[in-house]
Short mmCIF file of C-alpha atoms in Angstrom, two decimals:
data_model
loop_
_atom_site.label_atom_id
_atom_site.label_comp_id
_atom_site.label_asym_id
_atom_site.label_seq_id
_atom_site.Cartn_x
_atom_site.Cartn_y
_atom_site.Cartn_z
CA MET Q 1 0.00 0.00 0.00
CA SER Q 2 1.37 3.40 -0.97
CA LEU Q 3 1.59 6.26 1.48
CA LYS Q 4 -0.96 9.10 1.27
CA THR Q 5 -2.03 12.11 3.32
CA ASP Q 6 -5.47 12.56 4.86
CA ILE Q 7 -4.64 16.02 6.26
CA PHE Q 8 -1.74 18.33 5.37
CA THR Q 9 -1.93 21.92 6.64
CA LEU Q 10 -0.38 24.88 8.44
CA CYS Q 11 -2.11 26.13 11.57
CA ASP Q 12 -1.75 28.33 14.64
CA TYR Q 13 -1.73 25.40 17.07
CA ALA Q 14 -1.94 21.58 17.05
CA THR Q 15 -1.93 18.97 19.80
CA VAL Q 16 -2.79 15.33 20.47
CA SER Q 17 -4.85 14.53 23.58
CA ARG Q 18 -4.35 11.63 26.00
CA GLU Q 19 -7.11 9.85 24.06
CA GLN Q 20 -4.97 10.30 20.89
CA LYS Q 21 -7.39 12.83 19.35
CA LEU Q 22 -5.74 15.36 17.05
CA SER Q 23 -6.77 19.01 17.46
CA VAL Q 24 -5.84 21.52 14.74
CA ILE Q 25 -6.64 25.18 15.44
CA GLY Q 26 -6.45 28.14 13.07
CA ILE Q 27 -5.76 26.65 9.62
CA PHE Q 28 -4.26 29.11 7.13
CA ASP Q 29 -2.37 29.32 3.84
CA GLN Q 30 -1.71 33.07 3.54
CA PHE Q 31 0.88 35.26 5.27
CA TYR Q 32 0.61 39.05 5.28
CA VAL Q 33 3.91 40.77 6.05
CA SER Q 34 5.09 44.38 5.81
CA ASN Q 35 8.72 43.52 4.96
CA VAL Q 36 10.71 40.64 3.55
CA PRO Q 37 12.85 38.90 4.53
CA THR Q 38 11.04 38.29 7.79
CA ASN Q 39 10.41 35.49 10.27
CA TRP Q 40 7.01 34.14 11.32
CA PRO Q 41 6.96 33.84 15.13
CA LYS Q 42 5.18 30.47 15.52
CA MET Q 43 3.05 28.00 13.59
CA PHE Q 44 2.54 24.25 13.25
CA LEU Q 45 2.82 21.95 10.24
CA VAL Q 46 0.41 19.02 10.56
CA ALA Q 47 0.09 15.91 8.41
CA VAL Q 48 -1.97 12.78 8.93
CA LEU Q 49 -0.44 9.98 6.88
CA SER Q 50 -2.12 6.71 5.86
CA GLY Q 51 -0.20 3.60 4.87
CA GLU Q 52 0.34 -0.04 5.72
CA SER Q 53 -0.39 -0.93 9.35
CA ALA Q 54 2.73 -1.00 11.62
CA LYS Q 55 5.07 -0.31 8.67
CA GLU Q 56 7.93 2.20 8.95
CA TYR Q 57 8.30 4.72 6.14
CA ASP Q 58 11.32 6.93 5.40
CA VAL Q 59 9.87 10.24 4.22
CA VAL Q 60 11.45 13.56 3.35
CA LEU Q 61 9.92 16.95 4.06
CA LYS Q 62 10.89 19.57 1.45
CA ILE Q 63 10.23 23.31 1.54
CA ILE Q 64 10.51 25.08 -1.81
CA THR Q 65 10.70 28.89 -2.03
CA PRO Q 66 9.20 30.88 -4.93
CA SER Q 67 12.60 31.72 -6.45
CA SER Q 68 13.95 28.16 -6.21
CA LYS Q 69 10.70 26.85 -7.71
CA ASN Q 70 11.01 29.24 -10.68
CA SER Q 71 14.73 28.67 -11.22
CA ASN Q 72 15.74 26.71 -14.32
CA SER Q 73 19.27 26.29 -13.00
CA LYS Q 74 20.37 23.01 -11.45
CA GLU Q 75 22.45 24.99 -8.94
CA GLN Q 76 19.95 26.92 -6.87
CA ASN Q 77 20.95 29.67 -4.45
CA PRO Q 78 21.45 27.91 -1.07
CA THR Q 79 20.27 31.02 0.83
CA GLN Q 80 16.88 30.58 -0.83
CA ASN Q 81 16.53 26.89 -0.01
CA PHE Q 82 15.56 25.10 3.16
CA PRO Q 83 17.38 21.86 3.98
CA ASP Q 84 15.36 18.68 3.45
CA LYS Q 85 14.20 17.02 6.67
CA GLU Q 86 14.34 13.21 6.76
CA LEU Q 87 11.77 11.51 9.00
CA LYS Q 88 11.06 7.92 9.99
CA VAL Q 89 7.31 7.47 10.40
CA THR Q 90 5.81 4.28 11.83
CA MET Q 91 2.15 3.66 11.11
CA GLY Q 92 -0.13 2.67 13.96
CA GLN Q 93 -2.32 -0.42 14.00
CA ASN Q 94 -4.97 1.57 12.12
CA GLY Q 95 -2.45 2.39 9.35
CA LYS Q 96 -2.24 6.07 10.30
CA ALA Q 97 0.41 8.36 11.79
CA ASN Q 98 0.47 12.03 12.74
CA ILE Q 99 3.31 14.41 11.98
CA ILE Q 100 3.15 17.58 14.07
CA THR Q 101 6.03 20.02 13.75
CA GLU Q 102 6.21 23.32 15.61
CA LEU Q 103 7.92 25.94 13.45
CA VAL Q 104 9.31 28.81 15.53
CA ASN Q 105 10.85 31.94 14.02
CA PHE Q 106 10.23 30.48 10.54
CA PRO Q 107 12.09 32.42 7.82
CA LEU Q 108 10.08 33.94 4.96
CA PRO Q 109 12.81 35.30 2.67
CA GLU Q 110 10.56 36.54 -0.15
CA VAL Q 111 7.00 37.13 -1.31
CA GLY Q 112 5.28 34.56 -3.51
CA THR Q 113 4.01 30.99 -3.40
CA TYR Q 114 5.96 28.44 -1.34
CA LYS Q 115 5.48 24.69 -1.53
CA ILE Q 116 5.95 22.03 1.16
CA GLU Q 117 6.21 18.45 -0.08
CA ILE Q 118 6.23 15.06 1.59
CA VAL Q 119 8.23 12.58 -0.47
CA ASP Q 120 8.47 8.79 0.04
CA GLY Q 121 11.55 7.61 -1.83
CA LYS Q 122 11.17 9.16 -5.27
CA GLU Q 123 7.38 9.41 -5.06
CA LYS Q 124 5.73 12.67 -4.02
CA VAL Q 125 3.08 11.80 -1.42
CA SER Q 126 1.51 15.23 -1.05
CA SER Q 127 2.18 18.93 -1.42
CA LEU Q 128 0.91 22.01 0.37
CA GLU Q 129 1.15 25.56 -0.97
CA PHE Q 130 1.13 28.79 1.00
CA LYS Q 131 1.48 32.37 -0.14
CA VAL Q 132 3.46 35.24 1.38
CA ASN Q 133 1.92 38.63 0.55
CA LYS Q 134 3.51 42.02 1.15
CA THR Q 135 1.09 44.52 2.61
CA THR Q 136 1.10 47.85 4.38
CA ALA Q 137 -0.46 48.27 7.80
CA THR Q 138 -3.87 49.91 7.85
CA TYR Q 139 -5.52 51.38 10.87
CA GLY Q 140 -9.18 51.27 11.76
CA GLN Q 141 -11.57 50.79 14.65
CA ASP Q 142 -13.29 47.70 15.99
CA LEU Q 143 -16.95 47.69 17.09
CA GLN Q 144 -16.00 49.15 20.47
CA GLY Q 145 -14.08 52.04 18.90
CA ASN Q 146 -10.63 50.66 19.77
CA LYS Q 147 -7.78 51.33 17.32
CA VAL Q 148 -6.74 48.16 15.45
CA VAL Q 149 -4.05 47.42 12.90
CA ASN Q 150 -3.90 44.53 10.41
#
């Protein structure tokens, strides 16, 4: 049985309870920043993988920046690339496994569409895209008349 993803997302927070229930809070795929390069303070990458029961899989997590994705050159700028992360994932008796990774001070070097891929051997299991948008801060008021900024 080949590996596949049931869930693959970025979120504000994720946890697994004592009863082994996964909670994913604040799913998003857009970043709004005033300057690049910048770092995002905290987020979680969550994947629920399905495969053969009790089997161990060697997977690789790849993060691809907009400029490295658009480059035709074999030698991509190493400052624009994230190192691949190799993971060993063992499926439970139900054939599922959770990957929860807390990303703190995550670098966003440029605006554009990024891609995160999970690869099993040479086969791409799943990919997730997120977009970094440059914006200027705007000021307004909430319903109570308090000053807010986006």
